[in-house]
PDB file of C-alpha atoms and ligand atoms in Angstrom:
ATOM      1  CA  MET Z   1      29.786 -24.979  -9.020  1.00 81.00           C
ATOM      2  CA  LYS Z   2      29.010 -21.600  -7.439  1.00 89.00           C
ATOM      3  CA  THR Z   3      25.333 -20.632  -7.350  1.00 93.00           C
ATOM      4  CA  LEU Z   4      26.138 -17.128  -8.494  1.00 95.00           C
ATOM      5  CA  THR Z   5      29.277 -15.855 -10.199  1.00 97.00           C
ATOM      6  CA  ILE Z   6      29.593 -12.182 -11.035  1.00 97.00           C
ATOM      7  CA  GLU Z   7      32.629 -11.274 -13.127  1.00 98.00           C
ATOM      8  CA  LYS Z   8      33.837  -7.745 -13.721  1.00 98.00           C
ATOM      9  CA  LEU Z   9      30.339  -6.326 -13.844  1.00 98.00           C
ATOM     10  CA  THR Z  10      30.396  -2.733 -15.045  1.00 97.00           C
ATOM     11  CA  LYS Z  11      27.462  -0.363 -15.331  1.00 97.00           C
ATOM     12  CA  SER Z  12      27.445   3.362 -16.056  1.00 96.00           C
ATOM     13  CA  TYR Z  13      24.390   5.583 -16.242  1.00 94.00           C
ATOM     14  CA  ALA Z  14      26.217   8.426 -17.912  1.00 86.00           C
ATOM     15  CA  LYS Z  15      29.891   8.899 -18.647  1.00 78.00           C
ATOM     16  CA  GLU Z  16      30.406  10.499 -15.237  1.00 82.00           C
ATOM     17  CA  THR Z  17      28.332   8.012 -13.200  1.00 91.00           C
ATOM     18  CA  VAL Z  18      29.918   4.600 -12.900  1.00 94.00           C
ATOM     19  CA  ALA Z  19      27.513   2.699 -10.635  1.00 97.00           C
ATOM     20  CA  LEU Z  20      29.454  -0.595 -10.734  1.00 97.00           C
ATOM     21  CA  ASP Z  21      33.103  -0.808 -11.723  1.00 96.00           C
ATOM     22  CA  GLU Z  22      34.384  -4.330 -12.525  1.00 97.00           C
ATOM     23  CA  PHE Z  23      32.438  -5.807  -9.611  1.00 97.00           C
ATOM     24  CA  SER Z  24      33.229  -9.503  -9.061  1.00 97.00           C
ATOM     25  CA  LEU Z  25      31.744 -11.902  -6.528  1.00 95.00           C
ATOM     26  CA  GLY Z  26      31.186 -15.657  -6.184  1.00 94.00           C
ATOM     27  CA  ILE Z  27      28.430 -17.059  -3.986  1.00 93.00           C
ATOM     28  CA  ASP Z  28      27.938 -20.666  -2.848  1.00 92.00           C
ATOM     29  CA  GLN Z  29      24.500 -22.108  -2.152  1.00 94.00           C
ATOM     30  CA  GLY Z  30      23.228 -21.370   1.366  1.00 94.00           C
ATOM     31  CA  GLY Z  31      24.227 -18.753   3.881  1.00 90.00           C
ATOM     32  CA  CYS Z  32      23.916 -15.033   3.786  1.00 95.00           C
ATOM     33  CA  ILE Z  33      26.161 -12.594   1.976  1.00 96.00           C
ATOM     34  CA  GLY Z  34      25.989  -8.950   2.971  1.00 96.00           C
ATOM     35  CA  ILE Z  35      26.658  -6.047   0.667  1.00 97.00           C
ATOM     36  CA  VAL Z  36      27.171  -2.841   2.649  1.00 96.00           C
ATOM     37  CA  GLY Z  37      27.913   0.611   1.390  1.00 94.00           C
ATOM     38  CA  GLU Z  38      26.790   4.161   1.784  1.00 93.00           C
ATOM     39  CA  SER Z  39      24.067   5.678  -0.358  1.00 93.00           C
ATOM     40  CA  GLY Z  40      25.055   5.844  -4.031  1.00 94.00           C
ATOM     41  CA  SER Z  41      27.651   3.051  -3.804  1.00 96.00           C
ATOM     42  CA  GLY Z  42      25.845   0.873  -6.380  1.00 96.00           C
ATOM     43  CA  LYS Z  43      23.917  -1.573  -4.189  1.00 95.00           C
ATOM     44  CA  SER Z  44      20.499  -1.133  -5.766  1.00 93.00           C
ATOM     45  CA  THR Z  45      21.965  -1.144  -9.251  1.00 96.00           C
ATOM     46  CA  LEU Z  46      23.449  -4.556  -8.472  1.00 96.00           C
ATOM     47  CA  ALA Z  47      20.088  -5.837  -7.195  1.00 95.00           C
ATOM     48  CA  ARG Z  48      18.233  -4.550 -10.258  1.00 94.00           C
ATOM     49  CA  ILE Z  49      20.746  -6.083 -12.654  1.00 96.00           C
ATOM     50  CA  LEU Z  50      20.557  -9.450 -10.876  1.00 95.00           C
ATOM     51  CA  LEU Z  51      16.778  -9.386 -11.183  1.00 91.00           C
ATOM     52  CA  GLY Z  52      17.006  -8.629 -14.902  1.00 89.00           C
ATOM     53  CA  LEU Z  53      15.385  -5.215 -14.414  1.00 90.00           C
ATOM     54  CA  GLU Z  54      18.431  -3.344 -15.654  1.00 94.00           C
ATOM     55  CA  SER Z  55      21.008  -3.975 -18.376  1.00 95.00           C
ATOM     56  CA  PHE Z  56      24.772  -3.769 -17.841  1.00 97.00           C
ATOM     57  CA  ASP Z  57      27.684  -2.603 -20.000  1.00 97.00           C
ATOM     58  CA  GLN Z  58      30.380  -5.183 -19.429  1.00 97.00           C
ATOM     59  CA  GLY Z  59      31.181  -8.347 -17.521  1.00 98.00           C
ATOM     60  CA  GLN Z  60      29.099 -11.450 -17.005  1.00 97.00           C
ATOM     61  CA  ILE Z  61      26.753 -13.031 -14.526  1.00 97.00           C
ATOM     62  CA  LEU Z  62      26.309 -16.778 -14.210  1.00 97.00           C
ATOM     63  CA  PHE Z  63      23.493 -18.239 -12.118  1.00 96.00           C
ATOM     64  CA  LYS Z  64      23.837 -22.021 -11.738  1.00 94.00           C
ATOM     65  CA  GLY Z  65      26.051 -21.935 -14.809  1.00 92.00           C
ATOM     66  CA  LEU Z  66      23.529 -20.029 -16.917  1.00 94.00           C
ATOM     67  CA  GLN Z  67      24.204 -16.578 -18.394  1.00 95.00           C
ATOM     68  CA  ILE Z  68      22.040 -13.862 -16.878  1.00 94.00           C
ATOM     69  CA  PRO Z  69      19.728 -12.631 -18.264  1.00 92.00           C
ATOM     70  CA  PRO Z  70      18.906 -16.020 -19.836  1.00 93.00           C
ATOM     71  CA  LYS Z  71      18.067 -15.905 -23.527  1.00 92.00           C
ATOM     72  CA  LYS Z  72      15.831 -18.951 -23.839  1.00 95.00           C
ATOM     73  CA  LYS Z  73      12.267 -18.406 -22.696  1.00 95.00           C
ATOM     74  CA  LYS Z  74      12.231 -21.488 -20.464  1.00 95.00           C
ATOM     75  CA  ASP Z  75      15.547 -20.595 -18.795  1.00 95.00           C
ATOM     76  CA  TYR Z  76      14.310 -17.071 -18.218  1.00 94.00           C
ATOM     77  CA  ARG Z  77      11.168 -18.388 -16.559  1.00 95.00           C
ATOM     78  CA  ASP Z  78      13.154 -20.766 -14.343  1.00 95.00           C
ATOM     79  CA  TYR Z  79      15.381 -17.881 -13.358  1.00 96.00           C
ATOM     80  CA  ARG Z  80      12.428 -15.634 -12.539  1.00 95.00           C
ATOM     81  CA  ARG Z  81      11.140 -18.341 -10.238  1.00 96.00           C
ATOM     82  CA  ASP Z  82      14.459 -19.167  -8.619  1.00 96.00           C
ATOM     83  CA  VAL Z  83      15.526 -15.606  -7.766  1.00 96.00           C
ATOM     84  CA  GLN Z  84      13.138 -13.584  -5.614  1.00 96.00           C
ATOM     85  CA  MET Z  85      13.336 -10.161  -4.057  1.00 94.00           C
ATOM     86  CA  VAL Z  86      12.263  -8.371  -0.902  1.00 95.00           C
ATOM     87  CA  PHE Z  87      12.199  -4.583  -1.167  1.00 90.00           C
ATOM     88  CA  GLN Z  88      12.691  -1.835   1.385  1.00 88.00           C
ATOM     89  CA  ASP Z  89       9.218  -0.453   1.117  1.00 87.00           C
ATOM     90  CA  ALA Z  90       6.702  -3.214   1.755  1.00 84.00           C
ATOM     91  CA  THR Z  91       3.829  -0.736   1.512  1.00 82.00           C
ATOM     92  CA  SER Z  92       4.365   0.034  -2.148  1.00 84.00           C
ATOM     93  CA  ALA Z  93       5.242  -3.598  -2.915  1.00 87.00           C
ATOM     94  CA  LEU Z  94       1.811  -4.862  -1.799  1.00 94.00           C
ATOM     95  CA  ASN Z  95      -1.279  -4.184  -3.889  1.00 95.00           C
ATOM     96  CA  PRO Z  96      -3.558  -2.172  -1.531  1.00 95.00           C
ATOM     97  CA  LYS Z  97      -6.720  -3.459  -3.244  1.00 97.00           C
ATOM     98  CA  LEU Z  98      -6.079  -7.144  -2.574  1.00 97.00           C
ATOM     99  CA  PRO Z  99      -6.558  -9.169   0.614  1.00 98.00           C
ATOM    100  CA  ILE Z 100      -3.366 -10.625   2.052  1.00 98.00           C
ATOM    101  CA  TRP Z 101      -4.109 -14.168   0.868  1.00 98.00           C
ATOM    102  CA  LYS Z 102      -4.353 -13.057  -2.758  1.00 97.00           C
ATOM    103  CA  ILE Z 103      -1.172 -10.998  -2.453  1.00 97.00           C
ATOM    104  CA  ILE Z 104       0.743 -13.960  -1.044  1.00 97.00           C
ATOM    105  CA  LEU Z 105      -0.466 -16.298  -3.796  1.00 97.00           C
ATOM    106  CA  GLU Z 106       0.480 -14.025  -6.736  1.00 96.00           C
ATOM    107  CA  PRO Z 107       3.792 -15.816  -7.471  1.00 96.00           C
ATOM    108  CA  LEU Z 108       2.231 -19.279  -7.172  1.00 96.00           C
ATOM    109  CA  ASP Z 109      -0.557 -18.168  -9.511  1.00 96.00           C
ATOM    110  CA  ASN Z 110       2.061 -17.124 -12.061  1.00 96.00           C
ATOM    111  CA  PHE Z 111       3.921 -20.424 -11.742  1.00 96.00           C
ATOM    112  CA  LYS Z 112       1.096 -22.943 -11.507  1.00 93.00           C
ATOM    113  CA  GLU Z 113       3.488 -25.792 -12.370  1.00 92.00           C
ATOM    114  CA  VAL Z 114       5.392 -25.272  -9.091  1.00 92.00           C
ATOM    115  CA  LYS Z 115       4.395 -27.597  -6.260  1.00 90.00           C
ATOM    116  CA  PRO Z 116       6.097 -26.207  -3.144  1.00 91.00           C
ATOM    117  CA  SER Z 117       7.500 -28.796  -0.727  1.00 92.00           C
ATOM    118  CA  PHE Z 118       5.780 -27.142   2.254  1.00 89.00           C
ATOM    119  CA  ILE Z 119       2.387 -28.213   0.870  1.00 89.00           C
ATOM    120  CA  LYS Z 120       2.113 -31.765   2.156  1.00 87.00           C
ATOM    121  CA  GLU Z 121      -1.543 -32.527   1.350  1.00 86.00           C
ATOM    122  CA  ASP Z 122      -3.448 -32.477  -1.929  1.00 85.00           C
ATOM    123  CA  GLY Z 123      -6.564 -30.403  -2.403  1.00 87.00           C
ATOM    124  CA  LEU Z 124      -5.759 -27.649   0.085  1.00 90.00           C
ATOM    125  CA  SER Z 125      -7.797 -24.517  -0.491  1.00 93.00           C
ATOM    126  CA  ARG Z 126      -5.913 -21.476  -1.762  1.00 94.00           C
ATOM    127  CA  LYS Z 127      -6.543 -19.677   1.497  1.00 95.00           C
ATOM    128  CA  ALA Z 128      -5.110 -22.625   3.420  1.00 95.00           C
ATOM    129  CA  VAL Z 129      -1.911 -22.412   1.348  1.00 95.00           C
ATOM    130  CA  ALA Z 130      -1.700 -18.673   2.063  1.00 97.00           C
ATOM    131  CA  SER Z 131      -2.310 -19.316   5.781  1.00 96.00           C
ATOM    132  CA  HIS Z 132       0.485 -21.839   5.797  1.00 95.00           C
ATOM    133  CA  LEU Z 133       2.857 -19.274   4.289  1.00 97.00           C
ATOM    134  CA  LEU Z 134       1.742 -16.722   6.882  1.00 97.00           C
ATOM    135  CA  GLU Z 135       2.608 -19.152   9.650  1.00 96.00           C
ATOM    136  CA  MET Z 136       6.048 -19.689   8.132  1.00 96.00           C
ATOM    137  CA  VAL Z 137       6.760 -15.972   8.562  1.00 97.00           C
ATOM    138  CA  GLY Z 138       5.298 -15.778  12.063  1.00 96.00           C
ATOM    139  CA  LEU Z 139       1.905 -14.229  11.327  1.00 97.00           C
ATOM    140  CA  GLU Z 140      -1.399 -15.588  12.506  1.00 96.00           C
ATOM    141  CA  ARG Z 141      -3.736 -17.280  10.036  1.00 94.00           C
ATOM    142  CA  GLU Z 142      -6.419 -14.647  10.624  1.00 94.00           C
ATOM    143  CA  PHE Z 143      -4.313 -12.165   8.643  1.00 97.00           C
ATOM    144  CA  VAL Z 144      -5.313 -13.836   5.352  1.00 97.00           C
ATOM    145  CA  ASP Z 145      -8.503 -11.786   5.145  1.00 97.00           C
ATOM    146  CA  ARG Z 146      -6.957  -8.444   6.047  1.00 98.00           C
ATOM    147  CA  TYR Z 147      -5.792  -5.756   3.639  1.00 97.00           C
ATOM    148  CA  PRO Z 148      -2.315  -4.155   3.620  1.00 96.00           C
ATOM    149  CA  TYR Z 149      -3.552  -0.947   5.313  1.00 96.00           C
ATOM    150  CA  GLN Z 150      -4.578  -3.027   8.329  1.00 97.00           C
ATOM    151  CA  LEU Z 151      -1.037  -4.251   8.958  1.00 96.00           C
ATOM    152  CA  SER Z 152       1.897  -2.638  10.713  1.00 95.00           C
ATOM    153  CA  GLY Z 153       5.142  -1.998   8.816  1.00 94.00           C
ATOM    154  CA  GLY Z 154       6.776  -5.119  10.222  1.00 95.00           C
ATOM    155  CA  GLN Z 155       3.755  -7.255   9.406  1.00 96.00           C
ATOM    156  CA  LYS Z 156       3.702  -5.983   5.831  1.00 96.00           C
ATOM    157  CA  GLN Z 157       7.363  -6.885   5.450  1.00 96.00           C
ATOM    158  CA  ARG Z 158       6.556 -10.396   6.734  1.00 97.00           C
ATOM    159  CA  VAL Z 159       3.874 -10.655   4.038  1.00 97.00           C
ATOM    160  CA  SER Z 160       6.422  -9.587   1.386  1.00 97.00           C
ATOM    161  CA  ILE Z 161       8.784 -12.263   2.665  1.00 97.00           C
ATOM    162  CA  ALA Z 162       6.040 -14.913   2.629  1.00 97.00           C
ATOM    163  CA  ARG Z 163       5.315 -14.060  -0.997  1.00 97.00           C
ATOM    164  CA  ALA Z 164       9.005 -14.090  -1.925  1.00 97.00           C
ATOM    165  CA  ILE Z 165       9.648 -17.538  -0.405  1.00 97.00           C
ATOM    166  CA  SER Z 166       6.459 -19.133  -1.772  1.00 97.00           C
ATOM    167  CA  LEU Z 167       8.259 -20.366  -4.897  1.00 97.00           C
ATOM    168  CA  GLU Z 168      11.162 -21.717  -2.809  1.00 96.00           C
ATOM    169  CA  PRO Z 169      13.845 -19.639  -4.541  1.00 97.00           C
ATOM    170  CA  SER Z 170      17.546 -20.566  -4.368  1.00 96.00           C
ATOM    171  CA  LEU Z 171      18.420 -16.898  -4.090  1.00 96.00           C
ATOM    172  CA  LEU Z 172      16.590 -14.236  -2.119  1.00 97.00           C
ATOM    173  CA  ILE Z 173      17.774 -10.678  -2.735  1.00 97.00           C
ATOM    174  CA  CYS Z 174      16.874  -8.338   0.109  1.00 96.00           C
ATOM    175  CA  ASP Z 175      17.401  -4.638  -0.670  1.00 94.00           C
ATOM    176  CA  GLU Z 176      17.319  -2.666   2.599  1.00 94.00           C
ATOM    177  CA  PRO Z 177      14.411  -4.804   3.878  1.00 93.00           C
ATOM    178  CA  THR Z 178      14.518  -3.296   7.373  1.00 93.00           C
ATOM    179  CA  ALA Z 179      15.404   0.318   6.579  1.00 90.00           C
ATOM    180  CA  SER Z 180      11.913   1.739   7.035  1.00 86.00           C
ATOM    181  CA  LEU Z 181      11.083  -0.190  10.234  1.00 91.00           C
ATOM    182  CA  ASP Z 182      11.410   0.589  13.957  1.00 92.00           C
ATOM    183  CA  VAL Z 183      14.609  -0.755  15.517  1.00 91.00           C
ATOM    184  CA  THR Z 184      12.901  -3.528  17.501  1.00 92.00           C
ATOM    185  CA  VAL Z 185      10.935  -4.625  14.437  1.00 95.00           C
ATOM    186  CA  GLN Z 186      14.130  -4.557  12.358  1.00 95.00           C
ATOM    187  CA  PHE Z 187      15.650  -7.278  14.506  1.00 95.00           C
ATOM    188  CA  GLN Z 188      12.498  -9.403  14.357  1.00 96.00           C
ATOM    189  CA  ILE Z 189      12.696  -9.321  10.572  1.00 96.00           C
ATOM    190  CA  LEU Z 190      16.417 -10.135  10.602  1.00 96.00           C
ATOM    191  CA  GLU Z 191      15.744 -13.077  12.925  1.00 96.00           C
ATOM    192  CA  LEU Z 192      12.990 -14.299  10.605  1.00 97.00           C
ATOM    193  CA  LEU Z 193      15.297 -14.121   7.568  1.00 97.00           C
ATOM    194  CA  LYS Z 194      18.008 -15.984   9.473  1.00 96.00           C
ATOM    195  CA  LYS Z 195      15.563 -18.726  10.491  1.00 96.00           C
ATOM    196  CA  LEU Z 196      14.188 -19.109   6.950  1.00 96.00           C
ATOM    197  CA  GLN Z 197      17.697 -19.196   5.497  1.00 95.00           C
ATOM    198  CA  GLU Z 198      18.728 -21.978   7.875  1.00 94.00           C
ATOM    199  CA  GLU Z 199      15.559 -24.000   7.340  1.00 93.00           C
ATOM    200  CA  THR Z 200      15.549 -23.865   3.549  1.00 93.00           C
ATOM    201  CA  ASN Z 201      19.233 -23.435   2.599  1.00 91.00           C
ATOM    202  CA  MET Z 202      18.331 -20.649   0.200  1.00 96.00           C
ATOM    203  CA  THR Z 203      21.062 -18.059  -0.313  1.00 96.00           C
ATOM    204  CA  ILE Z 204      20.338 -14.562   0.940  1.00 97.00           C
ATOM    205  CA  LEU Z 205      22.000 -11.582  -0.685  1.00 97.00           C
ATOM    206  CA  PHE Z 206      21.411  -8.904   1.911  1.00 97.00           C
ATOM    207  CA  ILE Z 207      21.932  -5.332   0.765  1.00 96.00           C
ATOM    208  CA  SER Z 208      22.092  -2.621   3.396  1.00 94.00           C
ATOM    209  CA  HIS Z 209      23.758   0.559   4.561  1.00 92.00           C
ATOM    210  CA  ASP Z 210      23.315  -0.688   8.149  1.00 91.00           C
ATOM    211  CA  ILE Z 211      26.466  -2.491   9.253  1.00 90.00           C
ATOM    212  CA  ARG Z 212      24.725  -3.729  12.432  1.00 91.00           C
ATOM    213  CA  ALA Z 213      22.051  -5.534  10.432  1.00 93.00           C
ATOM    214  CA  VAL Z 214      24.607  -7.023   8.083  1.00 94.00           C
ATOM    215  CA  THR Z 215      26.920  -8.297  10.818  1.00 93.00           C
ATOM    216  CA  PHE Z 216      23.931  -9.793  12.656  1.00 93.00           C
ATOM    217  CA  LEU Z 217      22.700 -11.769   9.679  1.00 94.00           C
ATOM    218  CA  CYS Z 218      25.600 -12.436   7.313  1.00 95.00           C
ATOM    219  CA  GLU Z 219      28.699 -14.565   7.563  1.00 92.00           C
ATOM    220  CA  LYS Z 220      30.419 -13.013   4.568  1.00 94.00           C
ATOM    221  CA  ILE Z 221      30.435  -9.275   3.996  1.00 96.00           C
ATOM    222  CA  VAL Z 222      31.461  -7.156   1.056  1.00 95.00           C
ATOM    223  CA  VAL Z 223      31.937  -3.403   1.362  1.00 95.00           C
ATOM    224  CA  LEU Z 224      31.062  -1.383  -1.696  1.00 96.00           C
ATOM    225  CA  LYS Z 225      32.198   2.178  -2.412  1.00 96.00           C
ATOM    226  CA  GLN Z 226      31.492   3.966  -5.672  1.00 94.00           C
ATOM    227  CA  GLY Z 227      30.875   0.663  -7.411  1.00 95.00           C
ATOM    228  CA  ILE Z 228      34.127  -0.929  -6.253  1.00 95.00           C
ATOM    229  CA  ILE Z 229      34.641  -3.588  -3.569  1.00 95.00           C
ATOM    230  CA  VAL Z 230      36.892  -1.845  -1.050  1.00 95.00           C
ATOM    231  CA  ASP Z 231      36.831  -4.552   1.631  1.00 92.00           C
ATOM    232  CA  HIS Z 232      35.503  -8.045   2.230  1.00 92.00           C
ATOM    233  CA  PHE Z 233      35.640 -10.323   5.242  1.00 90.00           C
ATOM    234  CA  HIS Z 234      34.099 -13.329   6.986  1.00 91.00           C
ATOM    235  CA  MET Z 235      32.480 -12.668  10.349  1.00 85.00           C
ATOM    236  CA  LYS Z 236      34.374 -15.645  11.830  1.00 84.00           C
ATOM    237  CA  ASP Z 237      37.705 -13.972  10.972  1.00 84.00           C
ATOM    238  CA  LEU Z 238      36.744 -10.547  12.248  1.00 74.00           C
ATOM    239  CA  TYR Z 239      38.085 -10.937  15.794  1.00 71.00           C
ATOM    240  CA  LYS Z 240      40.985 -13.265  14.980  1.00 67.00           C
ATOM    241  CA  LYS Z 241      43.487 -10.721  13.728  1.00 57.00           C
ATOM    242  CA  ASN Z 242      44.606  -9.225  17.069  1.00 53.00           C
TER     243      ASN Z 242
HETATM  244  P1  ADP C   1      22.829   2.600  -3.649  1.00 67.46           P
HETATM  245  O1  ADP C   1      21.760   1.584  -3.834  1.00 67.46           O
HETATM  246  O2  ADP C   1      24.069   2.054  -3.012  1.00 67.46           O
HETATM  247  O3  ADP C   1      22.354   3.838  -2.963  1.00 67.46           O
HETATM  248  P2  ADP C   1      22.586   3.027  -6.517  1.00 67.46           P
HETATM  249  O4  ADP C   1      22.856   1.736  -7.166  1.00 67.46           O
HETATM  250  O5  ADP C   1      21.184   3.456  -6.377  1.00 67.46           O
HETATM  251  O6  ADP C   1      23.321   3.077  -5.097  1.00 67.46           O
HETATM  252  O7  ADP C   1      23.365   4.189  -7.306  1.00 67.46           O
HETATM  253  C1  ADP C   1      24.715   4.084  -7.738  1.00 67.46           C
HETATM  254  C2  ADP C   1      25.079   5.325  -8.565  1.00 67.46           C
HETATM  255  O8  ADP C   1      24.336   5.317  -9.788  1.00 67.46           O
HETATM  256  C3  ADP C   1      24.749   6.636  -7.875  1.00 67.46           C
HETATM  257  O9  ADP C   1      25.750   7.571  -8.226  1.00 67.46           O
HETATM  258  C4  ADP C   1      23.404   6.998  -8.478  1.00 67.46           C
HETATM  259  O10 ADP C   1      23.229   8.392  -8.471  1.00 67.46           O
HETATM  260  C5  ADP C   1      23.513   6.456  -9.878  1.00 67.46           C
HETATM  261  N1  ADP C   1      22.202   6.023 -10.434  1.00 67.46           N
HETATM  262  C6  ADP C   1      21.407   5.042  -9.936  1.00 67.46           C
HETATM  263  N2  ADP C   1      20.314   4.873 -10.688  1.00 67.46           N
HETATM  264  C7  ADP C   1      20.408   5.790 -11.703  1.00 67.46           C
HETATM  265  C8  ADP C   1      19.604   6.115 -12.839  1.00 67.46           C
HETATM  266  N3  ADP C   1      18.456   5.453 -13.091  1.00 67.46           N
HETATM  267  N4  ADP C   1      20.033   7.103 -13.657  1.00 67.46           N
HETATM  268  C9  ADP C   1      21.184   7.766 -13.434  1.00 67.46           C
HETATM  269  N5  ADP C   1      22.000   7.494 -12.400  1.00 67.46           N
HETATM  270  C10 ADP C   1      21.632   6.523 -11.543  1.00 67.46           C
HETATM  271  P1  ADP C   2       4.793  -1.519  14.141  1.00 67.46           P
HETATM  272  O1  ADP C   2       5.584  -1.000  15.294  1.00 67.46           O
HETATM  273  O2  ADP C   2       5.138  -2.952  13.781  1.00 67.46           O
HETATM  274  O3  ADP C   2       4.783  -0.628  12.929  1.00 67.46           O
HETATM  275  P2  ADP C   2       2.061  -0.610  14.694  1.00 67.46           P
HETATM  276  O4  ADP C   2       2.184   0.265  15.904  1.00 67.46           O
HETATM  277  O5  ADP C   2       1.905   0.018  13.374  1.00 67.46           O
HETATM  278  O6  ADP C   2       3.292  -1.655  14.688  1.00 67.46           O
HETATM  279  O7  ADP C   2       0.869  -1.631  14.885  1.00 67.46           O
HETATM  280  C1  ADP C   2       0.681  -2.310  16.128  1.00 67.46           C
HETATM  281  C2  ADP C   2      -0.485  -3.292  16.007  1.00 67.46           C
HETATM  282  O8  ADP C   2      -1.662  -2.650  15.507  1.00 67.46           O
HETATM  283  C3  ADP C   2      -0.177  -4.426  15.063  1.00 67.46           C
HETATM  284  O9  ADP C   2      -0.405  -5.644  15.706  1.00 67.46           O
HETATM  285  C4  ADP C   2      -1.152  -4.241  13.891  1.00 67.46           C
HETATM  286  O10 ADP C   2      -1.682  -5.475  13.467  1.00 67.46           O
HETATM  287  C5  ADP C   2      -2.235  -3.378  14.444  1.00 67.46           C
HETATM  288  N1  ADP C   2      -2.704  -2.461  13.400  1.00 67.46           N
HETATM  289  C6  ADP C   2      -2.018  -1.449  12.855  1.00 67.46           C
HETATM  290  N2  ADP C   2      -2.768  -0.789  11.962  1.00 67.46           N
HETATM  291  C7  ADP C   2      -3.973  -1.398  11.940  1.00 67.46           C
HETATM  292  C8  ADP C   2      -5.206  -1.198  11.215  1.00 67.46           C
HETATM  293  N3  ADP C   2      -5.350  -0.226  10.314  1.00 67.46           N
HETATM  294  N4  ADP C   2      -6.221  -2.037  11.441  1.00 67.46           N
HETATM  295  C9  ADP C   2      -6.100  -3.023  12.330  1.00 67.46           C
HETATM  296  N5  ADP C   2      -4.988  -3.263  13.070  1.00 67.46           N
HETATM  297  C10 ADP C   2      -3.936  -2.458  12.871  1.00 67.46           C
END
């Protein structure tokens, strides 16, 4: 069974604006799928619909065989845990009033029943759990007591990633996660995502207008234009044709 099946997904904002036009895609567990397209091609609409933040007009979405958005309360909760998101703008995604350790633990506080596999010992303090997550994304433990304004753009994006992976999601949706970062920092973040994907076998849906970032990270790439898939290819096939 595919992890995610999207069938003929259609979404219009007004009669003239068709954001997604019978968009279909199947995704297996693991690996990274890239969605590239210029501004206005429907990428963010797709991300918002997958997160349940936006409704759609036609088509269907199945996640692990379950209709999205799930109707039963328990299924909806499982889905909210299992699908996490990293946004472009880490600054506005992090509460400026909270220290980093509290920010990182927000998802785990909302899902107290989840016991992540990376916590090997019982009775760890909450700060120790946050420190562990910081280490997983390549930040030093001392960052737990800092506030967002004391971090660089790249460091804030690492914190967003730490928070997103804390519930060990099957699917991580990244919407332009490197777009507001310096070029050198962009590649550090891409390398981190690649490492985390390989270590955990989560699926990454990587949305970007930057073809370099997508070809670096993803093995399968879909090109979106005005809500329609105009091309799709596997990186391994890219240089075979000639
Ligand atoms: P992308 O993320 O690729 O830039 P979007 O999904 O944001 O594309 O937008 C797809 C299309 O839908 C664009 O034509 C955009 O103007 C339109 N659109 C997006 N969000 C809204 C909205 N809330 N209301 C009206 N039109 C919207
Ligand atoms: P980037 O190129 O990643 O955006 P910056 O030039 O913003 O990096 O930051 C470089 C270093 O300065 C980082 O290690 C960061 O931790 C530190 N730093 C940035 N802002 C602050 C701050 N307000 N307080 C303490 N350290 C900071």
